[in-house]
DNA sequence: TTGAAAGCGCTAACAG
DNA sequence: CTGTTAGCGCTTTCAA
C-alpha cells in the first residue's frame, strides 16, 4: 500500500500541507472551494492520517489500558465488554492485559501500558496487591487512573464499585427472611476490600437480626474456584451439623458447594440454602438454580470508561481533575437454591 | 511528569542525541565508557523512549488488533487470553474489538484498527460475513491477517482452525458407540464454515454406520444461545418420539436442551443422550454433566498470534510471506449426558 | 485565505 | 568513536 500523506495531497493539488491539514479539519480560515477540492481528493485517495504522527504532535494516543485480574471469568468478561463498547463510542481503543492476581504482574503490565503512552488506565487491583505506590506514582505523574471492582480506599482517584457491604447484608438478610438461622459464610481472599466488605455485611445482618456471630462459621476460600467450594462443602457440614444456609462470596464457589452437596445427598434448599454472588451465567444452569446477587459487569465497565473519559476531557480543557466515586446498584436474585419467603 | 527525552540526556551529558540513542541500543561503535555513562543516567532518570516517535520512525506499532465476534463467551474469552498471553511474551500489545457477529461492525472495526496502524490483525469471521473483499483488500495492502476459528477457505492467509468435520464425526460416532440409533442434530447458523463442517461430520458418521440421514432430524439454531436450545428441545421430541440422541453444535444450546428436558421429565441419558461442543466451563456444572468436544481456545489464541508473529518477522526480514494453516486437535469429553460405552 | 517554518522524539546514514 | 543532519507525518503559530 503506497501511503497517502498530506504532503502527497498537497503536491498534487499544488497547495501546502498546512492548507490540506486545515481543510480536512474544517478550519474556518480556509475557503470553501479549497476545502471541497482537498476533501474530495483525500476521499478518493482513501487518505488516512498517520496516527503515530498525530499522537506525536498531540501527545495523545486515543488508546487506554485495561488491566483485568482474570480474563476468562464471566464477570470480568462483561467488564471488558462494557469498557470496549463505551470506549469505541468515544473514539478510544482498548489494550487489555491480565494481572493474574499477581502484584508483580500488575506492576509490569502497568509499565507496558505507560511505555505505550496510553492516555489512561483502568485497573482492578490484584488479590495480592497491598502496596499502592505503583498506582500513586502513576497518578502523581498525571496519568488518569480509574479503579474498578477491586479498589483501595487509600488511592486517591476515580472509582467504580458496588456497595459490597450492602449487597452482602441484603443477601444474608434474604436468607434470614426465608427462615434460616445458622448461616455459614465462605469468604474470599483476605486482602481485597470487596471480600472484606462482604464479610462485614454478612456480620452486620446477623447482628441486626440478633443472631450471634460465630467465627467458626466463616470459611476462607483463597481463590475463586469451583474446587474450593467443592472442598469446603463437606467441612462445613462436618463442623456444624445444624447449618441451614451458606452465603458464598462468589457464584463459582457456591456452585462447587452445590455440586458437592448433591453428591453427598444433602438437599438444597430443604436442608441447606445457598446464595452466591455475582450472578454468573452458570447460576442459571445449576440444579437447583442458584440464588445470587447481581453484579452488573457490563455497566461497571461502561461507567469506568466514562469516568476516565471525563478526566481526560478535564485535562484537555485545563480544568482541575475531579475524582468521582460511582456506586453501581446490585440486587438479590432469588432462585431455587433458597427457600421461598 | 516532566518527560525525559534523548535530548535532555544528551544535554546534561554534553553529547549528541545520536550518541545517546546508540549507546542505549548498544551499538558497537560507542565506547564502553560512554555507554555506561548514558545508561546509568537514563536509568536514574527513568527514561522511557517515546513510543510514538519510535513508531513514526520505524513504521511499526508493536500493537496488533484482535476482532472477536462475542467477548462474553467462554470459548472466545480463552482465545483472547491466549492471544494476549502469547503477544506479551513477544513484546506485542493487543487491542480487542467485538464484531457482534455483524458484517458491518466487522468492517468498521477493521478500519479502526488500520487507522491506528496496528501491525497485524487476528480475525474470526462474523456469522453474517459472506463477502471477503474487505479482508482481501487488507491482505493486498500488506497487512498481515490471521483468521482463527471461523474462517473462509476463499481468503488466502494464515489460519488456525480445528477440524470441525472430524470433531463432529467423532462426537456422532461416540453417540452411536453408546448404542444410539436415531440422532438429531442442532446445527448452528448456516453460513460459517465451522457449522457447515460440523453438520457434514454428523452426516458422514451416520453414513459410515449405515444410519439413514433424515433431514427432519436437523434443527437450526440461528444463534448461540441457551434459549434456542430451550425452545428447540420440545420440538424435537414432538416431531420424533423415538429420538435417542442429540448432537448440538455448541454447549450453550445443548445446555438449554438439557434444562428443558429436565423440566419435561425426560431422562438424560436414559431416554435421550446429549452431546455438546466446545467444552465450556458450564458443561461441568450441569446436571447431568454434559458430554462434549473439547475445543482448546487458549491454545488456538496462542497459535494465532504465533502465526501472525512469524509473518511479521518475514516482512521485517524481507522474506517472502508464507501462509500457514494450523489445525488444533480436539477430543470427545465423555460425561454423564451420554450413556457409557 | 494561504503558506513557511518549527517542532513533537527518535533513528540512521554519513561525515568527521 | 562521536556528531551533524535529515526526515518519519502531522499540527499550529505567525507572517504574508
XYZ file of C-alpha atoms (C1' of nucleotides) in Angstrom:
714
model
C 0.000 0.000 0.000
C 1.686 3.204 -1.128
C 0.739 5.557 1.616
C -1.193 8.706 1.096
C 0.156 11.587 3.134
C -0.741 15.207 3.491
C 2.336 16.005 1.508
C 1.199 13.928 -1.427
C -2.217 15.517 -1.472
C -0.676 18.948 -1.179
C 1.682 18.235 -4.037
C -0.962 17.017 -6.471
C -3.158 19.950 -5.608
C -0.370 22.483 -5.687
C -1.074 23.790 -2.190
C 0.782 23.496 1.105
C 0.455 20.699 3.593
C -0.763 23.210 6.119
C -3.675 24.079 3.898
C -4.555 20.453 3.380
C -4.384 19.726 7.074
C -6.618 22.650 7.907
C -9.047 21.962 5.092
C -9.522 18.423 6.293
C -10.245 19.709 9.763
C -12.679 22.376 8.591
C -10.694 25.311 9.836
C -12.701 28.481 9.267
C -9.850 30.249 7.557
C -9.859 28.002 4.503
C -12.122 28.803 1.563
C -14.995 26.503 0.820
C -13.622 25.903 -2.622
C -10.269 24.681 -1.359
C -11.916 22.569 1.270
C -14.061 20.835 -1.275
C -11.107 20.193 -3.554
C -8.971 18.812 -0.748
C -11.663 16.692 0.777
C -12.716 15.068 -2.425
C -9.168 14.190 -3.366
C -8.482 12.885 0.131
C -11.585 10.750 -0.052
C -10.811 9.344 -3.460
C -7.266 8.559 -2.408
C -8.618 6.981 0.749
C -6.382 9.159 2.874
C -5.896 8.055 6.462
C -3.925 10.306 8.779
C -0.904 8.626 10.255
C -1.812 8.036 13.851
C 1.774 7.978 15.062
C 2.434 11.413 13.687
C -0.803 12.680 15.163
C -0.054 11.149 18.522
C 3.452 12.521 18.479
C 2.128 16.002 17.860
C -0.910 15.888 20.049
C 0.583 13.898 22.873
C -2.337 11.575 22.999
C -2.860 8.102 21.689
C -6.602 7.669 21.969
C -5.797 4.315 23.451
C -6.458 3.346 27.018
C -5.209 0.401 29.006
C -7.381 -2.081 30.851
C -5.910 -4.382 33.444
C -8.019 -7.370 34.417
C -7.111 -9.865 37.110
C -8.502 -12.805 35.095
C -9.777 -12.648 31.555
C -11.590 -15.971 31.451
C -14.207 -15.071 34.015
C -17.832 -14.248 33.409
C -17.919 -11.056 35.456
C -14.662 -9.705 34.108
C -15.609 -10.587 30.541
C -18.572 -8.351 30.997
C -16.328 -5.611 32.302
C -14.100 -5.906 29.237
C -17.124 -5.795 27.008
C -18.509 -2.706 28.735
C -15.207 -0.875 28.598
C -14.564 -1.638 24.934
C -18.103 -0.755 23.971
C -18.096 2.552 25.740
C -14.588 3.423 24.607
C -15.455 2.779 20.947
C -18.324 5.191 21.177
C -15.905 7.913 22.179
C -13.218 7.107 19.665
C -10.940 5.237 22.029
C -9.404 1.826 21.618
C -8.537 -0.510 24.457
C -5.442 -2.557 25.166
C -6.301 -5.348 27.576
C -3.779 -7.018 29.858
C -4.128 -9.618 32.586
C -2.568 -9.298 36.034
C -3.140 -12.915 37.058
C -3.971 -11.706 40.537
C -0.249 -11.031 40.948
C 1.275 -7.849 42.313
C 4.371 -8.200 40.171
C 2.365 -8.752 37.014
C 0.197 -5.797 37.879
C 3.237 -3.536 38.097
C 4.764 -4.896 34.923
C 1.594 -4.592 32.933
C 1.128 -1.017 34.071
C 4.630 -0.293 32.833
C 3.948 -1.813 29.441
C 0.936 0.392 29.134
C 2.804 3.509 30.172
C 5.565 2.759 27.721
C 2.949 2.649 25.016
C 1.754 6.075 26.136
C -1.835 5.101 26.753
C -3.983 8.050 27.724
C -5.225 6.432 30.891
C -5.581 3.165 32.749
C -8.500 1.182 34.121
C -7.433 -1.128 36.863
C -8.870 -3.710 39.204
C -6.404 -4.482 41.970
C -4.988 -7.979 42.131
C -5.763 -10.001 45.234
C -2.114 -9.821 46.227
C -1.722 -6.080 45.913
C -1.334 -4.420 49.295
C 1.021 -1.656 48.399
C -0.201 1.182 46.238
C 2.973 3.082 45.480
C 2.970 1.993 41.856
C -0.503 3.402 41.414
C 0.078 6.579 43.316
C 3.188 7.267 41.287
C 1.110 6.917 38.163
C -1.419 9.399 39.436
C 1.290 11.797 40.536
C 2.733 11.575 37.057
C -0.564 12.780 35.706
C -1.793 9.535 34.208
C -5.525 9.276 34.803
C -6.384 6.061 36.599
C -9.795 4.663 37.377
C -10.086 1.769 39.769
C -12.989 -0.619 39.318
C -14.354 -3.501 41.346
C -11.327 -4.256 43.489
C -10.217 -0.889 44.722
C -8.344 0.596 47.626
C -9.660 3.365 49.775
C -6.132 4.674 50.134
C -5.685 5.514 46.473
C -6.992 8.908 45.539
C -8.636 8.512 42.137
C -11.968 7.848 40.482
C -13.566 4.513 41.253
C -16.448 2.328 40.174
C -17.663 -0.025 42.794
C -20.642 -1.808 44.102
C -21.630 -1.497 47.717
C -20.342 -4.877 48.733
C -21.301 -4.309 52.315
C -24.933 -3.573 51.475
C -25.096 -6.339 48.887
C -23.799 -8.914 51.355
C -26.101 -7.571 54.021
C -29.061 -7.994 51.702
C -28.054 -11.483 50.679
C -27.740 -12.548 54.297
C -30.926 -10.796 55.253
C -32.643 -12.646 52.447
C -31.518 -15.969 53.877
C -32.816 -14.911 57.267
C -36.108 -13.818 55.736
C -36.549 -17.316 54.322
C -36.213 -18.699 57.825
C -32.523 -19.570 58.050
C -30.904 -19.246 61.454
C -27.437 -20.709 61.286
C -25.706 -19.196 58.335
C -22.164 -20.008 57.303
C -20.110 -17.667 55.158
C -17.489 -18.602 52.649
C -15.381 -15.520 52.316
C -12.835 -14.703 49.653
C -9.153 -13.854 49.842
C -8.384 -11.747 52.899
C -6.930 -8.665 51.275
C -9.365 -7.266 48.731
C -11.705 -4.675 50.087
C -14.582 -6.359 48.270
C -14.339 -9.561 50.240
C -13.763 -7.708 53.487
C -16.884 -5.678 52.896
C -18.912 -8.730 52.006
C -17.827 -10.344 55.208
C -18.745 -7.242 57.191
C -22.149 -7.074 55.527
C -22.790 -10.677 56.477
C -21.799 -9.995 60.047
C -23.928 -6.895 60.273
C -27.019 -8.729 59.036
C -26.584 -11.332 61.737
C -26.200 -8.642 64.345
C -29.271 -6.724 63.248
C -31.290 -9.925 63.455
C -29.918 -10.863 66.867
C -28.072 -13.868 65.583
C -24.832 -14.485 67.398
C -21.820 -14.226 65.115
C -19.794 -17.419 65.236
C -16.275 -17.218 63.918
C -16.162 -20.921 63.221
C -18.907 -20.481 60.628
C -16.626 -18.405 58.438
C -14.573 -20.313 55.879
C -11.925 -18.795 53.686
C -11.589 -19.618 50.014
C -8.207 -18.266 48.984
C -9.161 -18.136 45.340
C -12.132 -18.026 43.062
C -12.537 -21.619 42.079
C -15.132 -24.278 41.743
C -12.827 -26.726 43.504
C -12.620 -24.597 46.617
C -16.364 -24.763 47.072
C -16.311 -28.443 46.349
C -13.741 -28.990 49.071
C -15.156 -26.641 51.675
C -18.675 -28.084 51.479
C -18.024 -31.264 53.497
C -16.033 -29.334 56.081
C -18.951 -27.088 56.793
C -21.370 -29.908 57.472
C -18.822 -31.844 59.479
C -18.064 -28.857 61.674
C -21.687 -27.828 62.096
C -24.411 -30.429 61.716
C -27.109 -27.814 62.090
C -26.046 -25.247 59.493
C -29.079 -24.270 57.429
C -27.614 -21.760 54.966
C -24.431 -20.669 53.269
C -23.602 -17.275 51.835
C -20.712 -17.594 49.425
C -18.700 -14.578 48.268
C -18.933 -15.764 44.675
C -21.071 -17.977 42.469
C -18.297 -20.214 41.302
C -17.504 -21.346 44.824
C -21.204 -21.606 45.639
C -21.588 -23.889 42.645
C -18.838 -26.129 43.926
C -20.720 -26.411 47.208
C -23.959 -27.135 45.407
C -22.496 -29.935 43.339
C -20.774 -31.486 46.349
C -23.951 -31.356 48.381
C -25.769 -33.128 45.612
C -23.146 -35.867 45.656
C -23.442 -36.097 49.411
C -27.210 -36.341 49.255
C -27.822 -33.071 51.033
C -30.953 -31.362 49.817
C -30.719 -27.756 48.682
C -32.554 -25.719 49.813
C -34.573 -28.090 52.035
C -31.660 -28.868 54.343
C -29.284 -26.086 53.479
C -29.909 -22.923 51.483
C -27.162 -21.447 49.343
C -26.786 -17.963 47.988
C -23.908 -16.866 45.787
C -22.617 -13.579 44.491
C -22.176 -12.016 41.035
C -24.922 -13.653 39.007
C -22.636 -15.532 36.709
C -24.290 -17.143 33.788
C -23.767 -20.537 35.311
C -26.011 -19.727 38.237
C -28.985 -20.095 35.906
C -27.817 -23.521 34.828
C -27.144 -25.320 38.081
C -29.683 -27.626 39.564
C -31.261 -26.221 41.579
C -30.620 -22.828 40.051
C -28.526 -20.647 42.283
C -29.854 -17.645 44.151
C -27.335 -14.856 43.968
C -26.608 -11.143 43.974
C -26.479 -9.455 40.618
C -23.281 -7.542 39.990
C -23.576 -5.799 36.637
C -20.171 -6.059 34.999
C -21.072 -4.530 31.675
C -22.428 -1.448 33.330
C -19.411 -1.174 35.610
C -17.120 -1.382 32.601
C -19.028 1.343 30.794
C -19.008 3.568 33.823
C -15.322 3.037 34.447
C -14.516 4.220 30.958
C -16.852 7.167 31.303
C -15.072 8.343 34.435
C -11.731 8.056 32.693
C -13.115 9.908 29.709
C -14.315 12.724 31.922
C -10.882 13.111 33.438
C -9.286 13.060 30.014
C -11.536 15.905 28.991
C -10.816 17.846 32.138
C -7.121 17.538 31.430
C -7.556 18.586 27.829
C -9.518 21.643 28.901
C -7.091 22.529 31.608
C -9.766 22.126 34.242
C -8.965 20.759 37.675
C -9.414 16.999 37.800
C -12.417 15.874 39.754
C -12.302 12.346 41.075
C -15.627 10.646 41.230
C -16.714 7.523 43.048
C -19.642 5.770 41.470
C -21.573 3.016 43.127
C -23.473 0.618 40.886
C -26.666 -0.875 42.272
C -26.926 -4.582 42.981
C -29.864 -6.737 43.835
C -30.633 -10.145 45.224
C -31.766 -12.617 42.563
C -33.881 -15.280 44.230
C -33.724 -18.661 42.540
C -34.167 -22.222 43.720
C -31.204 -22.764 45.999
C -33.000 -20.792 48.691
C -36.426 -21.345 50.178
C -39.377 -19.169 49.241
C -40.086 -16.371 51.701
C 5.599 14.250 34.724
C 8.337 16.239 33.052
C 9.384 13.929 30.325
C 12.838 12.610 29.875
C 13.926 12.656 26.257
C 17.072 11.721 24.450
C 17.718 15.378 24.003
C 17.634 16.032 27.715
C 20.003 13.210 28.460
C 22.294 14.365 25.690
C 22.271 17.906 27.016
C 23.110 17.018 30.610
C 25.867 14.708 29.421
C 27.206 17.106 26.836
C 26.937 14.624 23.982
C 24.653 14.359 20.976
C 21.271 12.687 20.874
C 22.598 10.271 18.310
C 25.231 9.094 20.733
C 22.676 8.632 23.458
C 20.343 6.745 21.158
C 23.081 4.434 20.001
C 24.522 3.935 23.463
C 21.144 2.878 24.739
C 20.862 0.395 21.921
C 24.341 -0.994 22.436
C 25.668 -0.022 19.072
C 29.195 -1.384 18.691
C 30.586 1.956 17.630
C 30.113 3.611 21.008
C 32.766 3.345 23.696
C 32.001 1.338 26.774
C 32.647 4.367 28.907
C 30.056 6.477 27.142
C 27.586 3.639 27.156
C 27.909 3.230 30.873
C 27.526 6.945 31.466
C 24.474 7.198 29.269
C 22.800 4.096 30.553
C 23.187 4.956 34.175
C 21.806 8.443 33.676
C 18.945 7.094 31.622
C 18.155 4.586 34.313
C 18.299 7.096 37.130
C 16.105 9.493 35.191
C 13.760 6.619 34.441
C 13.980 7.315 30.759
C 11.281 5.755 28.588
C 11.518 6.138 24.836
C 8.533 7.843 23.320
C 6.682 5.120 21.534
C 5.004 7.485 19.087
C 8.308 8.788 17.864
C 9.660 5.278 17.612
C 6.634 4.062 15.748
C 6.743 7.015 13.423
C 10.336 6.263 12.582
C 10.165 2.513 12.471
C 6.756 2.197 10.905
C 5.622 -0.337 13.406
C 3.449 -0.055 16.448
C 4.073 -3.340 18.226
C 0.334 -3.469 18.644
C -1.917 -5.977 16.980
C -5.671 -5.990 16.619
C -7.955 -8.811 17.680
C -11.518 -8.980 16.458
C -13.841 -11.268 18.364
C -17.445 -11.963 17.426
C -18.579 -12.016 21.075
C -16.455 -11.156 24.058
C -18.642 -12.582 26.777
C -18.294 -16.181 25.701
C -16.265 -18.889 27.332
C -14.516 -20.115 24.216
C -13.705 -16.654 22.911
C -12.533 -15.494 26.327
C -9.984 -18.236 26.145
C -8.950 -17.086 22.705
C -8.450 -13.548 23.985
C -6.420 -14.851 26.870
C -4.225 -16.975 24.616
C -3.607 -14.147 22.189
C -2.743 -11.615 24.873
C -0.514 -14.044 26.696
C 1.431 -15.034 23.652
C 1.655 -11.465 22.352
C 3.054 -10.191 25.663
C 5.809 -12.732 25.506
C 6.921 -11.256 22.201
C 6.594 -7.618 23.191
C 3.289 -7.005 21.483
C 0.156 -5.486 22.939
C -3.362 -6.309 21.830
C -6.322 -4.088 21.036
C -9.513 -6.107 21.258
C -12.711 -5.233 19.406
C -16.039 -7.000 19.073
C -17.820 -7.579 15.764
C -21.138 -8.589 17.296
C -21.500 -11.213 14.570
C -22.203 -8.313 12.219
C -20.615 -7.805 8.826
C -20.841 -4.026 9.095
C -19.259 -3.988 12.530
C -16.549 -6.281 11.304
C -15.633 -3.884 8.520
C -15.770 -0.858 10.782
C -13.666 -2.430 13.477
C -11.059 -3.463 10.938
C -10.914 0.147 9.798
C -10.435 1.440 13.314
C -7.540 -0.931 13.717
C -5.972 0.057 10.421
C -6.290 3.720 11.295
C -4.353 3.008 14.462
C -1.657 1.374 12.349
C -1.689 -1.951 14.086
C 0.979 -4.285 12.786
C -1.482 -7.066 12.028
C -4.957 -8.377 12.661
C -6.396 -11.544 14.123
C -9.917 -12.141 12.969
C -12.738 -14.608 13.399
C -15.381 -14.056 10.757
C -18.803 -12.949 11.901
C -21.697 -15.272 11.194
C -23.056 -12.757 8.710
C -19.899 -12.288 6.709
C -20.174 -13.839 3.256
C -18.149 -11.369 1.291
C -14.413 -11.223 1.808
C -13.397 -8.169 -0.141
C -12.648 -6.176 2.982
C -10.245 -8.850 4.116
C -8.625 -9.418 0.773
C -8.043 -5.710 0.404
C -6.275 -5.744 3.740
C -4.046 -8.566 2.661
C -3.335 -6.897 -0.662
C -2.348 -3.774 1.242
C 0.246 -5.821 3.044
C -1.421 -6.019 6.426
C -0.810 -9.467 7.864
C -4.074 -11.150 8.765
C -4.602 -14.434 10.548
C -8.049 -15.977 10.584
C -8.970 -18.156 13.537
C -11.939 -20.378 14.319
C -14.439 -19.009 11.840
C -12.509 -18.779 8.618
C -13.172 -18.806 4.920
C -11.452 -21.108 2.506
C -11.548 -18.351 -0.074
C -9.288 -15.976 1.816
C -5.627 -16.570 1.227
C -3.911 -16.085 4.568
C -2.732 -17.980 7.633
C -5.408 -19.725 9.659
C -5.905 -21.525 12.929
C -8.735 -23.959 12.960
C -9.976 -27.146 14.404
C -11.100 -29.952 12.171
C -14.783 -29.390 12.709
C -15.697 -32.169 10.365
C -13.638 -34.749 12.214
C -14.690 -33.446 15.607
C -18.373 -33.682 14.706
C -17.819 -37.076 13.171
C -16.218 -38.284 16.389
C -18.968 -36.840 18.551
C -21.627 -38.549 16.468
C -19.675 -41.765 16.311
C -19.414 -41.649 20.071
C -23.188 -41.452 20.383
C -23.503 -44.403 18.042
C -20.925 -46.339 20.024
C -23.063 -45.894 23.119
C -25.938 -47.510 21.289
C -27.851 -44.522 19.904
C -29.631 -45.030 16.614
C -31.800 -42.027 15.938
C -29.661 -38.969 16.370
C -30.890 -35.435 15.895
C -28.531 -32.575 15.140
C -28.917 -28.984 16.195
C -26.792 -27.077 13.769
C -25.639 -23.508 14.005
C -26.075 -20.532 11.690
C -25.951 -21.591 8.060
C -23.049 -19.520 6.827
C -19.994 -20.170 8.953
C -17.761 -22.910 7.665
C -17.492 -24.294 11.187
C -21.154 -25.141 11.461
C -21.299 -26.454 7.917
C -18.399 -28.779 8.652
C -19.947 -29.950 11.891
C -23.112 -30.764 10.050
C -21.173 -32.667 7.396
C -19.254 -34.601 10.039
C -22.524 -35.606 11.657
C -23.897 -36.758 8.314
C -20.796 -38.704 7.455
C -20.839 -40.580 10.752
C -24.409 -41.663 10.089
C -23.466 -42.810 6.630
C -20.450 -44.785 7.765
C -22.656 -46.552 10.286
C -25.417 -47.253 7.799
C -27.885 -44.984 9.505
C -30.183 -43.266 7.080
C -29.788 -39.497 7.133
C -33.107 -37.831 7.856
C -33.330 -34.166 7.045
C -36.152 -33.620 9.503
C -33.802 -34.528 12.331
C -31.697 -31.447 11.678
C -32.706 -28.299 13.552
C -31.186 -24.884 13.029
C -30.254 -22.585 15.880
C -29.641 -19.216 14.309
C -27.561 -18.015 17.217
C -25.550 -19.277 20.097
C -27.972 -19.058 22.945
C -29.293 -21.017 25.829
C -32.827 -20.006 24.883
C -32.557 -21.561 21.449
C -31.821 -24.940 22.943
C -34.572 -24.469 25.453
C -37.053 -23.795 22.661
C -35.874 -26.423 20.220
C -35.953 -29.251 22.773
C -39.746 -29.768 22.816
C -39.922 -29.533 19.040
C -37.516 -32.394 18.667
C -39.485 -34.755 20.851
C -42.776 -33.713 19.337
C -41.513 -34.291 15.826
C -39.807 -37.576 16.637
C -40.993 -39.607 19.577
C -38.195 -42.104 19.118
C -35.160 -39.829 19.049
C -32.492 -41.258 21.322
C -29.688 -38.712 20.986
C -28.904 -35.126 20.113
C -25.660 -33.682 18.864
C -25.640 -29.928 19.375
C -23.168 -27.663 17.612
C -22.431 -25.867 20.870
C -22.629 -26.444 24.608
C -24.764 -23.458 25.370
C -27.574 -24.703 23.179
C -27.097 -28.260 24.457
C -27.494 -26.909 27.969
C -30.780 -25.283 27.037
C -31.990 -28.656 25.772
C -30.801 -30.370 28.915
C -32.620 -27.984 31.218
C -35.798 -28.153 29.181
C -35.721 -31.944 29.169
C -35.390 -31.936 32.889
C -38.450 -29.729 33.177
C -40.317 -32.022 30.818
C -39.350 -35.074 32.798
C -37.248 -36.598 30.059
C -34.339 -38.579 31.409
C -30.869 -37.825 30.120
C -29.150 -40.008 29.054
C -31.577 -42.875 29.733
C -34.144 -41.672 27.203
C -32.120 -39.247 25.176
C -28.363 -38.715 25.129
C -26.927 -35.274 24.537
C -23.504 -34.243 23.386
C -22.408 -30.650 23.004
C -19.427 -28.894 21.504
C -16.661 -26.630 22.861
C -16.271 -27.831 26.437
C -17.456 -24.639 28.035
C -16.956 -24.415 31.712
C -20.662 -24.767 32.272
C -20.679 -28.272 30.809
C -19.027 -29.477 34.006
C -21.730 -27.884 36.099
C -24.959 -29.069 34.523
C -26.825 -31.988 35.912
C -26.127 -34.408 34.457
C -22.766 -33.080 33.378
C -22.587 -32.566 29.654
C -20.555 -34.733 27.310
C -18.869 -32.536 24.752
C -15.978 -31.983 22.369
C -13.045 -30.053 23.724
C -12.106 -27.057 21.618
C -8.985 -25.502 23.129
C -9.437 -21.758 22.849
C -6.364 -20.713 24.756
C -4.139 -22.777 22.535
C -5.852 -21.501 19.403
C -5.306 -17.937 20.555
C -1.643 -18.551 21.197
C -1.180 -20.226 17.862
C -2.997 -17.460 16.023
C -0.634 -14.887 17.447
C 2.369 -17.041 16.671
C 1.396 -17.268 13.024
C 0.977 -13.519 12.863
C 4.301 -13.040 14.564
C 6.009 -15.280 12.027
C 4.618 -13.242 9.171
C 5.679 -10.021 10.858
C 9.205 -11.348 11.057
C 9.154 -12.476 7.476
C 8.147 -8.996 6.447
C 10.799 -7.397 8.592
C 13.450 -9.626 7.076
C 12.244 -9.079 3.570
C 11.476 -12.753 3.191
C 8.509 -13.963 1.170
C 5.429 -14.408 3.324
C 4.483 -17.986 3.973
C 0.873 -18.599 4.923
C 0.332 -21.467 7.274
C -2.793 -23.351 8.201
C -2.684 -24.937 11.619
C -5.197 -27.450 12.848
C -5.611 -27.784 16.598
C -6.590 -31.198 17.924
C -9.945 -31.757 19.610
C -11.275 -34.669 21.553
C -14.552 -36.037 22.815
C -15.040 -35.499 26.538
C -17.438 -38.168 27.812
C -19.518 -37.071 30.779
C -22.907 -38.052 32.098
C -25.309 -36.817 29.442
C -24.371 -39.803 27.315
C -24.529 -43.490 28.166
C -21.414 -45.481 28.978
C -19.996 -47.419 26.070
C -7.255 32.953 2.593
C -2.842 30.625 2.275
C 1.937 29.136 3.288
C 6.514 28.826 5.609
C 8.559 27.027 9.292
C 9.227 24.932 13.619
C 8.916 21.034 16.246
C 6.860 16.632 18.584
C 11.154 12.471 19.824
C 13.560 9.242 17.656
C 16.787 6.814 14.223
C 20.337 6.121 10.888
C 23.237 7.382 7.011
C 27.089 9.759 6.603
C 30.866 12.743 7.700
C 34.442 13.831 10.546
C 34.306 6.864 18.472
C 31.125 10.894 18.065
C 28.291 14.443 15.886
C 25.572 16.505 12.081
C 21.746 16.203 9.624
C 17.657 14.816 7.517
C 13.320 13.022 7.925
C 9.169 9.965 9.624
C 3.767 12.833 9.041
C 1.290 15.935 11.281
C -0.296 20.438 13.623
C -0.177 25.162 14.569
C 1.691 29.764 15.077
C 2.817 33.514 12.693
C 3.661 36.085 8.731
C 2.280 37.280 4.161
